């Protein structure tokens, strides 16, 4: 009897649909990961289409005991529940994001706010918060025009690695196609790294 099919959650955050470096690189990475195991399933989530920001009603619903939530509160959390379940079900997460003004796009930050939920993806203990999504692998593909990934002005890749670790995903590979305005050849370098990591 075969094991359950692996699941890849493929998240794109670039506002560009055409000529997007991160979309091209993550598409290639996901394709190569699937080629390793033809039974792998891919869940695609394009956050650039729009993710609602948190508001007072969302916060109130989230901090209400699930057994006591009203129908309206359950509806308010329905998208968040879907996003959390996608993340829980995935064995591998592939995130493609540009750096906008030194950080992640607002839509990707909105996704993070929707999935970072106490009792769902992390819990508080007497020793501090503990992530609940252990045992997963993440690839983060980051593109920038001028910001060097990992530098003191990079608040995108470093932030994503921290957030993923916060929810328990500590096996994170960063693939940088950075400073492309200065050196376009870095896109090819990033592609080669993506293919190497997917091998």
PDB file of C-alpha atoms in Angstrom:
ATOM      1  CA  UNK A   1       0.000   0.000   0.000  1.00  0.00           C
ATOM      2  CA  UNK A   2       1.523   3.320  -1.100  1.00  0.00           C
ATOM      3  CA  UNK A   3       1.970   6.310   1.156  1.00  0.00           C
ATOM      4  CA  UNK A   4      -0.283   9.340   0.768  1.00  0.00           C
ATOM      5  CA  UNK A   5       0.731  11.700  -2.027  1.00  0.00           C
ATOM      6  CA  UNK A   6       2.986  14.543  -1.028  1.00  0.00           C
ATOM      7  CA  UNK A   7       1.546  18.061  -1.226  1.00  0.00           C
ATOM      8  CA  UNK A   8       3.349  21.224  -2.298  1.00  0.00           C
ATOM      9  CA  UNK A   9       1.813  24.571  -1.356  1.00  0.00           C
ATOM     10  CA  UNK A  10       2.953  27.033  -4.044  1.00  0.00           C
ATOM     11  CA  UNK A  11       2.508  30.672  -3.026  1.00  0.00           C
ATOM     12  CA  UNK A  12       3.096  33.586  -5.385  1.00  0.00           C
ATOM     13  CA  UNK A  13       3.143  37.187  -4.200  1.00  0.00           C
ATOM     14  CA  UNK A  14       4.429  39.168  -7.181  1.00  0.00           C
ATOM     15  CA  UNK A  15       2.076  41.799  -8.571  1.00  0.00           C
ATOM     16  CA  UNK A  16       3.453  40.915 -11.995  1.00  0.00           C
ATOM     17  CA  UNK A  17       1.761  38.087 -13.848  1.00  0.00           C
ATOM     18  CA  UNK A  18       4.091  38.401 -16.849  1.00  0.00           C
ATOM     19  CA  UNK A  19       7.877  38.737 -16.714  1.00  0.00           C
ATOM     20  CA  UNK A  20       7.945  37.933 -13.007  1.00  0.00           C
ATOM     21  CA  UNK A  21      11.276  36.505 -11.921  1.00  0.00           C
ATOM     22  CA  UNK A  22       9.840  34.874  -8.796  1.00  0.00           C
ATOM     23  CA  UNK A  23       6.965  33.281 -10.696  1.00  0.00           C
ATOM     24  CA  UNK A  24       9.350  31.876 -13.292  1.00  0.00           C
ATOM     25  CA  UNK A  25      11.736  30.525 -10.683  1.00  0.00           C
ATOM     26  CA  UNK A  26       9.081  29.001  -8.423  1.00  0.00           C
ATOM     27  CA  UNK A  27       7.315  27.428 -11.415  1.00  0.00           C
ATOM     28  CA  UNK A  28      10.591  25.761 -12.402  1.00  0.00           C
ATOM     29  CA  UNK A  29      11.277  24.661  -8.828  1.00  0.00           C
ATOM     30  CA  UNK A  30       7.812  23.186  -8.343  1.00  0.00           C
ATOM     31  CA  UNK A  31       7.961  21.436 -11.730  1.00  0.00           C
ATOM     32  CA  UNK A  32      11.233  19.774 -10.788  1.00  0.00           C
ATOM     33  CA  UNK A  33       9.966  18.752  -7.356  1.00  0.00           C
ATOM     34  CA  UNK A  34       6.916  17.137  -8.973  1.00  0.00           C
ATOM     35  CA  UNK A  35       9.099  15.319 -11.505  1.00  0.00           C
ATOM     36  CA  UNK A  36      10.829  13.591  -8.571  1.00  0.00           C
ATOM     37  CA  UNK A  37       7.478  12.197  -7.437  1.00  0.00           C
ATOM     38  CA  UNK A  38       4.731  12.127 -10.059  1.00  0.00           C
ATOM     39  CA  UNK A  39       2.052  11.599  -7.410  1.00  0.00           C
ATOM     40  CA  UNK A  40       2.816  14.923  -5.747  1.00  0.00           C
ATOM     41  CA  UNK A  41      -0.137  17.302  -5.635  1.00  0.00           C
ATOM     42  CA  UNK A  42       0.269  21.067  -5.945  1.00  0.00           C
ATOM     43  CA  UNK A  43      -1.917  23.630  -4.198  1.00  0.00           C
ATOM     44  CA  UNK A  44      -1.559  27.041  -5.834  1.00  0.00           C
ATOM     45  CA  UNK A  45      -2.240  30.190  -3.839  1.00  0.00           C
ATOM     46  CA  UNK A  46      -1.725  33.532  -5.608  1.00  0.00           C
ATOM     47  CA  UNK A  47      -1.885  36.028  -2.758  1.00  0.00           C
ATOM     48  CA  UNK A  48      -1.402  38.958  -5.152  1.00  0.00           C
ATOM     49  CA  UNK A  49      -5.081  38.516  -6.044  1.00  0.00           C
ATOM     50  CA  UNK A  50      -5.859  39.987  -2.632  1.00  0.00           C
ATOM     51  CA  UNK A  51      -5.964  38.755   0.964  1.00  0.00           C
ATOM     52  CA  UNK A  52      -8.160  40.664   3.444  1.00  0.00           C
ATOM     53  CA  UNK A  53      -6.428  42.628   6.174  1.00  0.00           C
ATOM     54  CA  UNK A  54      -7.267  41.809   9.761  1.00  0.00           C
ATOM     55  CA  UNK A  55      -9.951  43.958  11.373  1.00  0.00           C
ATOM     56  CA  UNK A  56     -11.633  44.182  14.759  1.00  0.00           C
ATOM     57  CA  UNK A  57     -14.268  41.558  13.906  1.00  0.00           C
ATOM     58  CA  UNK A  58     -11.578  39.098  12.767  1.00  0.00           C
ATOM     59  CA  UNK A  59      -9.561  39.595  15.946  1.00  0.00           C
ATOM     60  CA  UNK A  60     -12.661  39.166  18.085  1.00  0.00           C
ATOM     61  CA  UNK A  61     -13.624  35.971  16.278  1.00  0.00           C
ATOM     62  CA  UNK A  62     -10.106  34.553  16.480  1.00  0.00           C
ATOM     63  CA  UNK A  63      -9.889  35.066  20.230  1.00  0.00           C
ATOM     64  CA  UNK A  64     -13.341  33.606  20.886  1.00  0.00           C
ATOM     65  CA  UNK A  65     -13.296  29.948  21.919  1.00  0.00           C
ATOM     66  CA  UNK A  66     -14.131  27.912  18.787  1.00  0.00           C
ATOM     67  CA  UNK A  67     -17.082  26.267  20.578  1.00  0.00           C
ATOM     68  CA  UNK A  68     -18.561  29.681  21.342  1.00  0.00           C
ATOM     69  CA  UNK A  69     -18.156  31.337  17.941  1.00  0.00           C
ATOM     70  CA  UNK A  70     -21.247  32.658  16.250  1.00  0.00           C
ATOM     71  CA  UNK A  71     -22.096  31.861  12.639  1.00  0.00           C
ATOM     72  CA  UNK A  72     -20.863  35.333  11.706  1.00  0.00           C
ATOM     73  CA  UNK A  73     -17.558  34.745  13.477  1.00  0.00           C
ATOM     74  CA  UNK A  74     -17.058  31.384  11.797  1.00  0.00           C
ATOM     75  CA  UNK A  75     -17.721  33.056   8.445  1.00  0.00           C
ATOM     76  CA  UNK A  76     -15.246  35.809   9.289  1.00  0.00           C
ATOM     77  CA  UNK A  77     -12.539  33.200   9.896  1.00  0.00           C
ATOM     78  CA  UNK A  78     -13.437  30.949   6.969  1.00  0.00           C
ATOM     79  CA  UNK A  79     -10.697  32.191   4.615  1.00  0.00           C
ATOM     80  CA  UNK A  80      -8.136  32.073   7.419  1.00  0.00           C
ATOM     81  CA  UNK A  81      -9.224  28.502   8.211  1.00  0.00           C
ATOM     82  CA  UNK A  82      -8.749  27.569   4.552  1.00  0.00           C
ATOM     83  CA  UNK A  83      -5.284  29.139   4.409  1.00  0.00           C
ATOM     84  CA  UNK A  84      -4.259  27.469   7.676  1.00  0.00           C
ATOM     85  CA  UNK A  85      -5.503  24.082   6.444  1.00  0.00           C
ATOM     86  CA  UNK A  86      -3.563  24.486   3.180  1.00  0.00           C
ATOM     87  CA  UNK A  87      -0.419  25.119   5.179  1.00  0.00           C
ATOM     88  CA  UNK A  88      -1.067  22.235   7.573  1.00  0.00           C
ATOM     89  CA  UNK A  89      -1.689  19.793   4.718  1.00  0.00           C
ATOM     90  CA  UNK A  90       1.477  20.701   2.806  1.00  0.00           C
ATOM     91  CA  UNK A  91       4.716  18.769   3.107  1.00  0.00           C
ATOM     92  CA  UNK A  92       6.630  21.411   1.163  1.00  0.00           C
ATOM     93  CA  UNK A  93       5.987  25.139   0.884  1.00  0.00           C
ATOM     94  CA  UNK A  94       7.350  27.162  -2.043  1.00  0.00           C
ATOM     95  CA  UNK A  95       7.033  30.923  -1.686  1.00  0.00           C
ATOM     96  CA  UNK A  96       7.943  33.367  -4.435  1.00  0.00           C
ATOM     97  CA  UNK A  97       8.156  37.016  -3.482  1.00  0.00           C
ATOM     98  CA  UNK A  98       9.723  40.195  -4.749  1.00  0.00           C
ATOM     99  CA  UNK A  99      11.127  42.727  -2.323  1.00  0.00           C
ATOM    100  CA  UNK A 100       8.981  45.847  -2.380  1.00  0.00           C
ATOM    101  CA  UNK A 101      10.512  48.801  -0.543  1.00  0.00           C
ATOM    102  CA  UNK A 102      12.822  46.554   1.492  1.00  0.00           C
ATOM    103  CA  UNK A 103      10.078  44.151   2.674  1.00  0.00           C
ATOM    104  CA  UNK A 104       7.447  41.699   1.463  1.00  0.00           C
ATOM    105  CA  UNK A 105       4.396  42.802  -0.560  1.00  0.00           C
ATOM    106  CA  UNK A 106       1.415  43.815   1.569  1.00  0.00           C
ATOM    107  CA  UNK A 107      -0.577  40.871   0.189  1.00  0.00           C
ATOM    108  CA  UNK A 108       1.999  38.384   1.495  1.00  0.00           C
ATOM    109  CA  UNK A 109       2.037  40.093   4.895  1.00  0.00           C
ATOM    110  CA  UNK A 110      -1.776  39.794   4.902  1.00  0.00           C
ATOM    111  CA  UNK A 111      -1.429  36.040   4.238  1.00  0.00           C
ATOM    112  CA  UNK A 112       1.012  35.755   7.142  1.00  0.00           C
ATOM    113  CA  UNK A 113      -1.434  37.572   9.433  1.00  0.00           C
ATOM    114  CA  UNK A 114      -4.181  35.138   8.396  1.00  0.00           C
ATOM    115  CA  UNK A 115      -2.119  31.999   9.121  1.00  0.00           C
ATOM    116  CA  UNK A 116      -0.223  33.025  12.259  1.00  0.00           C
ATOM    117  CA  UNK A 117      -2.862  31.939  14.764  1.00  0.00           C
ATOM    118  CA  UNK A 118      -2.398  30.818  18.347  1.00  0.00           C
ATOM    119  CA  UNK A 119      -3.664  27.253  18.914  1.00  0.00           C
ATOM    120  CA  UNK A 120      -3.668  26.637  15.154  1.00  0.00           C
ATOM    121  CA  UNK A 121      -0.107  27.186  13.896  1.00  0.00           C
ATOM    122  CA  UNK A 122       1.656  28.034  17.162  1.00  0.00           C
ATOM    123  CA  UNK A 123       0.997  27.855  20.877  1.00  0.00           C
ATOM    124  CA  UNK A 124       2.131  29.766  23.932  1.00  0.00           C
ATOM    125  CA  UNK A 125       3.993  27.900  26.660  1.00  0.00           C
ATOM    126  CA  UNK A 126       5.715  28.926  29.879  1.00  0.00           C
ATOM    127  CA  UNK A 127       8.934  28.986  27.857  1.00  0.00           C
ATOM    128  CA  UNK A 128       7.508  31.142  25.079  1.00  0.00           C
ATOM    129  CA  UNK A 129       5.744  30.445  21.765  1.00  0.00           C
ATOM    130  CA  UNK A 130       6.202  27.081  20.034  1.00  0.00           C
ATOM    131  CA  UNK A 131       5.437  26.399  16.370  1.00  0.00           C
ATOM    132  CA  UNK A 132       3.013  23.589  15.575  1.00  0.00           C
ATOM    133  CA  UNK A 133       3.931  22.943  11.917  1.00  0.00           C
ATOM    134  CA  UNK A 134       7.107  20.941  12.354  1.00  0.00           C
ATOM    135  CA  UNK A 135       8.451  18.476   9.801  1.00  0.00           C
ATOM    136  CA  UNK A 136       7.887  20.619   6.715  1.00  0.00           C
ATOM    137  CA  UNK A 137      10.335  21.977   4.140  1.00  0.00           C
ATOM    138  CA  UNK A 138      10.146  25.506   2.739  1.00  0.00           C
ATOM    139  CA  UNK A 139      11.775  27.153  -0.249  1.00  0.00           C
ATOM    140  CA  UNK A 140      11.640  30.947  -0.396  1.00  0.00           C
ATOM    141  CA  UNK A 141      12.501  32.539  -3.738  1.00  0.00           C
ATOM    142  CA  UNK A 142      13.242  36.241  -3.377  1.00  0.00           C
ATOM    143  CA  UNK A 143      13.885  38.745  -6.168  1.00  0.00           C
ATOM    144  CA  UNK A 144      14.954  42.353  -5.876  1.00  0.00           C
ATOM    145  CA  UNK A 145      16.111  45.177  -8.038  1.00  0.00           C
ATOM    146  CA  UNK A 146      18.628  46.633  -5.619  1.00  0.00           C
ATOM    147  CA  UNK A 147      18.281  45.151  -2.131  1.00  0.00           C
ATOM    148  CA  UNK A 148      20.857  42.502  -1.269  1.00  0.00           C
ATOM    149  CA  UNK A 149      19.164  39.499   0.326  1.00  0.00           C
ATOM    150  CA  UNK A 150      20.477  38.914   3.837  1.00  0.00           C
ATOM    151  CA  UNK A 151      21.792  42.455   4.206  1.00  0.00           C
ATOM    152  CA  UNK A 152      20.874  44.937   6.931  1.00  0.00           C
ATOM    153  CA  UNK A 153      18.239  46.469   4.626  1.00  0.00           C
ATOM    154  CA  UNK A 154      16.587  43.157   3.765  1.00  0.00           C
ATOM    155  CA  UNK A 155      13.365  42.950   5.772  1.00  0.00           C
ATOM    156  CA  UNK A 156      11.818  40.364   3.434  1.00  0.00           C
ATOM    157  CA  UNK A 157      13.849  37.134   3.332  1.00  0.00           C
ATOM    158  CA  UNK A 158      14.984  37.441   6.943  1.00  0.00           C
ATOM    159  CA  UNK A 159      11.419  38.160   8.057  1.00  0.00           C
ATOM    160  CA  UNK A 160       9.965  35.216   6.131  1.00  0.00           C
ATOM    161  CA  UNK A 161      12.546  32.836   7.570  1.00  0.00           C
ATOM    162  CA  UNK A 162      11.702  34.076  11.067  1.00  0.00           C
ATOM    163  CA  UNK A 163       7.923  33.801  10.547  1.00  0.00           C
ATOM    164  CA  UNK A 164       8.179  30.297   9.108  1.00  0.00           C
ATOM    165  CA  UNK A 165      10.309  29.256  12.073  1.00  0.00           C
ATOM    166  CA  UNK A 166       7.790  30.848  14.426  1.00  0.00           C
ATOM    167  CA  UNK A 167       5.094  28.441  13.174  1.00  0.00           C
ATOM    168  CA  UNK A 168       7.508  25.496  13.326  1.00  0.00           C
ATOM    169  CA  UNK A 169       8.917  25.388   9.782  1.00  0.00           C
ATOM    170  CA  UNK A 170      12.644  25.560  10.421  1.00  0.00           C
ATOM    171  CA  UNK A 171      13.973  23.811   7.303  1.00  0.00           C
ATOM    172  CA  UNK A 172      14.010  26.872   5.041  1.00  0.00           C
ATOM    173  CA  UNK A 173      16.114  27.394   1.909  1.00  0.00           C
ATOM    174  CA  UNK A 174      16.417  30.951   0.590  1.00  0.00           C
ATOM    175  CA  UNK A 175      16.988  31.295  -3.161  1.00  0.00           C
ATOM    176  CA  UNK A 176      18.056  34.857  -3.966  1.00  0.00           C
ATOM    177  CA  UNK A 177      17.727  36.551  -7.332  1.00  0.00           C
ATOM    178  CA  UNK A 178      18.729  39.867  -5.847  1.00  0.00           C
ATOM    179  CA  UNK A 179      20.128  43.170  -7.118  1.00  0.00           C
ATOM    180  CA  UNK A 180      18.945  42.328 -10.632  1.00  0.00           C
ATOM    181  CA  UNK A 181      19.057  45.938 -11.763  1.00  0.00           C
ATOM    182  CA  UNK A 182      22.810  45.864 -11.183  1.00  0.00           C
ATOM    183  CA  UNK A 183      23.496  42.277 -12.256  1.00  0.00           C
ATOM    184  CA  UNK A 184      20.796  40.507 -14.330  1.00  0.00           C
ATOM    185  CA  UNK A 185      22.921  37.336 -14.419  1.00  0.00           C
ATOM    186  CA  UNK A 186      21.900  36.659 -10.818  1.00  0.00           C
ATOM    187  CA  UNK A 187      18.589  35.326 -12.160  1.00  0.00           C
ATOM    188  CA  UNK A 188      20.463  32.441 -13.817  1.00  0.00           C
ATOM    189  CA  UNK A 189      22.431  31.830 -10.632  1.00  0.00           C
ATOM    190  CA  UNK A 190      19.188  31.641  -8.669  1.00  0.00           C
ATOM    191  CA  UNK A 191      17.705  29.259 -11.232  1.00  0.00           C
ATOM    192  CA  UNK A 192      20.712  26.962 -10.951  1.00  0.00           C
ATOM    193  CA  UNK A 193      20.417  26.972  -7.156  1.00  0.00           C
ATOM    194  CA  UNK A 194      16.692  26.186  -7.376  1.00  0.00           C
ATOM    195  CA  UNK A 195      17.362  23.229  -9.673  1.00  0.00           C
ATOM    196  CA  UNK A 196      20.166  22.020  -7.405  1.00  0.00           C
ATOM    197  CA  UNK A 197      17.927  22.153  -4.320  1.00  0.00           C
ATOM    198  CA  UNK A 198      15.112  20.345  -6.150  1.00  0.00           C
ATOM    199  CA  UNK A 199      17.406  17.537  -7.297  1.00  0.00           C
TER     200      UNK A 199
END
